[in-house]
């Protein structure tokens, strides 16, 4: 890799000096580092010490059955799968239907590769995959359930009772702590969801090939050249969609039109998360003093010291498998990937349609139609191989 670096740097400087910024050869050393961090090969989700059953195959198979069981809902007709179905584990509409015909407030995210995330929900109100599950279960407009409904269901189905007892050492009927019962259910649901991975994508092979072309000095002839260059340079996409998961695991205000009750995004949820008994630091966590727990006080301190950064901020989603999960954004307002690119090209939605301050990276991009097309092609190449 080092062979060409001085050459690129010298050229870049020479061209910058000539006042010809758009001609700086792509990639510069910094851009090369960003590109090198993007590709992956079948890396499993990181271990989750807060859930002892996270990688337990018996928990995963029980979790799959429970994920698909509508009788865990109070109305008896809504399962996790009702809103997270098909190959992308989501729905094709902007919102999804829960108990009583209620519509969810936001766009259900795909669950593919969800085990790689650090924060869950668009606003980050859950910090662990297992505790996330308790939110739709108890949400009156989603599954409208509680520990009593869950205990009854686990107890009336003998294979559930046996599976639960084997994993947790106690029958569901004997679990008197409602939060413990819900946390345990969340832990088996998480074990299942951690298996829903699609990683190796044409994108990964393209990036590897492009990096070799850079070494050979032939990158401009590579078919991925324009897409990668626009993603990294003109579009600034890589500022947030970075690394193997194509997400910085952070929250940003893009200036996306939202008139819903949850439009303040992360600003509304930090305090609740930090004091939630089901968070990574709480009594139901299997590692209450581990690194996941240590992130919570930091989160709170950041939110307090920089309130504008959490106002209207939503989580950067992974772009892996993004072609499978239209419509897009937390509102589901962008119907296609072309629409998403137009949103970014405009520098986001007009002022006055969203709360808070738009993050400074989101500006009008002035992309050519070739650049837009190249970005869409690049996004479509991020679909991983089906298992
Ligand atoms: C009525 C539809 C509905 C049901 C039922 C439902 N979900 Fe969801 N799910 C959503 C919506 C909508 C969101 C996004 C909510 C938000 O961010 O405010 C979501 C978010 C998630 C997330 C976070 C993903 C991410 O990337 O942040 C996970 C994980 C998830 N659901 C799993 C489940 C599980 C497990 C169940 C069953 C216990 C379930 N869902 C039931 C609609 C539903
Ligand atoms: C400042 C950080 C940032 C930058 C820069 C950025 N994104 Fe995003 N991206 C996000 C966030 C945050 C969301 C979710 C926003 C929301 O729903 O409110 C998102 C959402 C998306 C989505 C929708 C994904 C889904 O599952 O709904 C796509 C596609 C996307 N971005 C592609 C891009 C492309 C292409 C670029 C470059 C032109 C780009 N992003 C630049 C942070 C960023």
Short mmCIF file of N, CA and C and ligand atoms in Angstrom, two decimals, residues 67 78-80 83-84 96-98 104 106-111 114 119-123 125 129 132-133 136-137 141-143 189 193 315, ligand 1:
data_model
loop_
_atom_site.label_atom_id
_atom_site.label_comp_id
_atom_site.label_asym_id
_atom_site.label_seq_id
_atom_site.Cartn_x
_atom_site.Cartn_y
_atom_site.Cartn_z
N UNK A 67 -40.94 -15.14 18.15
CA UNK A 67 -40.95 -13.99 17.23
C UNK A 67 -42.16 -14.07 16.30
N UNK A 78 -51.10 -9.97 16.58
CA UNK A 78 -49.89 -9.25 16.13
C UNK A 78 -48.64 -9.90 16.72
N UNK A 79 -47.77 -10.39 15.85
CA UNK A 79 -46.48 -10.91 16.30
C UNK A 79 -45.39 -9.93 15.88
N UNK A 80 -44.16 -10.20 16.34
CA UNK A 80 -43.02 -9.39 15.87
C UNK A 80 -42.98 -9.45 14.35
N UNK A 83 -44.73 -7.06 11.66
CA UNK A 83 -44.11 -5.80 11.21
C UNK A 83 -42.69 -6.01 10.71
N UNK A 84 -42.15 -7.20 10.91
CA UNK A 84 -40.77 -7.50 10.48
C UNK A 84 -40.81 -8.81 9.71
N UNK A 96 -46.41 0.38 10.13
CA UNK A 96 -46.96 -0.98 10.16
C UNK A 96 -48.11 -1.04 11.15
N UNK A 97 -48.96 -2.05 10.98
CA UNK A 97 -50.18 -2.12 11.79
C UNK A 97 -50.03 -3.00 13.03
N UNK A 98 -50.41 -2.44 14.17
CA UNK A 98 -50.38 -3.19 15.42
C UNK A 98 -51.77 -3.55 15.90
N UNK A 104 -48.02 2.09 13.52
CA UNK A 104 -46.81 2.45 14.27
C UNK A 104 -46.46 3.91 13.94
N UNK A 106 -43.44 5.14 13.50
CA UNK A 106 -42.29 5.31 12.60
C UNK A 106 -42.17 4.13 11.65
N UNK A 107 -41.23 4.23 10.74
CA UNK A 107 -40.96 3.18 9.76
C UNK A 107 -40.22 2.02 10.45
N UNK A 108 -40.76 0.79 10.37
CA UNK A 108 -40.05 -0.33 11.00
C UNK A 108 -38.73 -0.60 10.29
N UNK A 109 -37.61 -0.58 11.02
CA UNK A 109 -36.33 -0.86 10.37
C UNK A 109 -36.24 -2.34 9.99
N UNK A 110 -35.42 -2.63 8.99
CA UNK A 110 -35.08 -4.02 8.69
C UNK A 110 -34.35 -4.60 9.89
N UNK A 111 -34.53 -5.91 10.14
CA UNK A 111 -33.77 -6.52 11.25
C UNK A 111 -32.51 -7.22 10.76
N UNK A 114 -29.04 -6.62 12.59
CA UNK A 114 -29.37 -5.79 13.76
C UNK A 114 -28.42 -6.10 14.93
N UNK A 119 -27.09 0.83 19.39
CA UNK A 119 -28.29 1.51 19.89
C UNK A 119 -29.43 1.03 19.03
N UNK A 120 -30.62 0.98 19.61
CA UNK A 120 -31.77 0.45 18.89
C UNK A 120 -32.91 1.47 18.91
N UNK A 121 -33.76 1.36 17.90
CA UNK A 121 -34.82 2.31 17.61
C UNK A 121 -34.17 3.54 16.94
N UNK A 122 -34.96 4.23 16.14
CA UNK A 122 -34.45 5.37 15.39
C UNK A 122 -33.91 6.45 16.32
N UNK A 123 -34.52 6.55 17.52
CA UNK A 123 -34.07 7.58 18.46
C UNK A 123 -33.12 7.03 19.51
N UNK A 125 -33.72 4.67 21.91
CA UNK A 125 -34.24 4.56 23.28
C UNK A 125 -33.99 3.20 23.92
N UNK A 129 -30.21 -5.14 22.42
CA UNK A 129 -31.20 -5.78 21.57
C UNK A 129 -32.26 -6.51 22.40
N UNK A 132 -34.71 -4.00 23.90
CA UNK A 132 -35.54 -3.38 22.85
C UNK A 132 -36.87 -4.11 22.72
N UNK A 133 -36.82 -5.47 22.78
CA UNK A 133 -38.03 -6.28 22.50
C UNK A 133 -39.18 -5.94 23.45
N UNK A 136 -41.84 -2.92 21.87
CA UNK A 136 -43.01 -3.26 21.05
C UNK A 136 -43.99 -4.17 21.78
N UNK A 137 -43.47 -5.07 22.64
CA UNK A 137 -44.37 -5.96 23.37
C UNK A 137 -45.36 -5.17 24.21
N UNK A 141 -49.98 0.51 20.97
CA UNK A 141 -50.35 0.51 19.55
C UNK A 141 -49.60 -0.57 18.76
N UNK A 142 -48.74 -1.35 19.43
CA UNK A 142 -48.07 -2.43 18.72
C UNK A 142 -48.59 -3.79 19.21
N UNK A 143 -48.02 -4.36 20.28
CA UNK A 143 -48.51 -5.67 20.75
C UNK A 143 -49.36 -5.57 22.01
N UNK A 189 -35.45 -13.67 22.19
CA UNK A 189 -35.76 -13.00 20.91
C UNK A 189 -34.48 -12.40 20.31
N UNK A 193 -32.63 -12.93 16.69
CA UNK A 193 -32.36 -11.81 15.77
C UNK A 193 -30.87 -11.67 15.45
N UNK A 315 -30.69 7.91 14.60
CA UNK A 315 -29.52 7.05 14.45
C UNK A 315 -29.15 6.84 12.99
C1 LIG B 1 -46.76 -2.90 14.99
C2 LIG B 1 -45.51 -3.12 14.34
C3 LIG B 1 -44.36 -3.70 15.10
C4 LIG B 1 -44.33 -4.83 15.88
C5 LIG B 1 -45.48 -5.74 16.25
C6 LIG B 1 -42.95 -5.02 16.27
N1 LIG B 1 -42.18 -4.03 15.76
FE1 LIG B 1 -40.19 -3.89 15.88
N2 LIG B 1 -40.28 -2.03 15.15
C7 LIG B 1 -41.41 -1.41 14.64
C8 LIG B 1 -41.15 -0.01 14.43
C9 LIG B 1 -42.14 1.00 13.89
C10 LIG B 1 -39.83 0.21 14.83
C11 LIG B 1 -39.11 1.55 14.88
C12 LIG B 1 -39.62 2.27 16.11
C13 LIG B 1 -38.85 3.51 16.47
O1 LIG B 1 -37.66 3.59 16.15
O2 LIG B 1 -39.43 4.40 17.10
C14 LIG B 1 -39.31 -1.09 15.27
C15 LIG B 1 -38.01 -1.30 15.70
C16 LIG B 1 -37.50 -2.54 16.03
C17 LIG B 1 -36.13 -2.82 16.32
C18 LIG B 1 -34.98 -1.81 16.29
C19 LIG B 1 -34.20 -1.98 15.03
C20 LIG B 1 -33.16 -0.93 14.87
O3 LIG B 1 -32.38 -1.04 13.92
O4 LIG B 1 -33.13 0.02 15.66
C21 LIG B 1 -36.03 -4.15 16.63
C22 LIG B 1 -34.77 -4.91 17.00
C23 LIG B 1 -37.36 -4.68 16.57
N3 LIG B 1 -38.23 -3.69 16.18
C24 LIG B 1 -37.69 -5.98 16.90
C25 LIG B 1 -39.01 -6.34 17.19
C26 LIG B 1 -39.38 -7.50 17.98
C27 LIG B 1 -38.41 -8.50 18.59
C28 LIG B 1 -40.73 -7.51 18.05
C29 LIG B 1 -41.62 -8.48 18.80
C30 LIG B 1 -41.41 -8.55 20.23
C31 LIG B 1 -41.20 -6.36 17.30
N4 LIG B 1 -40.12 -5.66 16.81
C32 LIG B 1 -42.53 -6.05 17.09
C33 LIG B 1 -42.61 -2.04 14.40
C34 LIG B 1 -42.99 -3.20 15.06
#
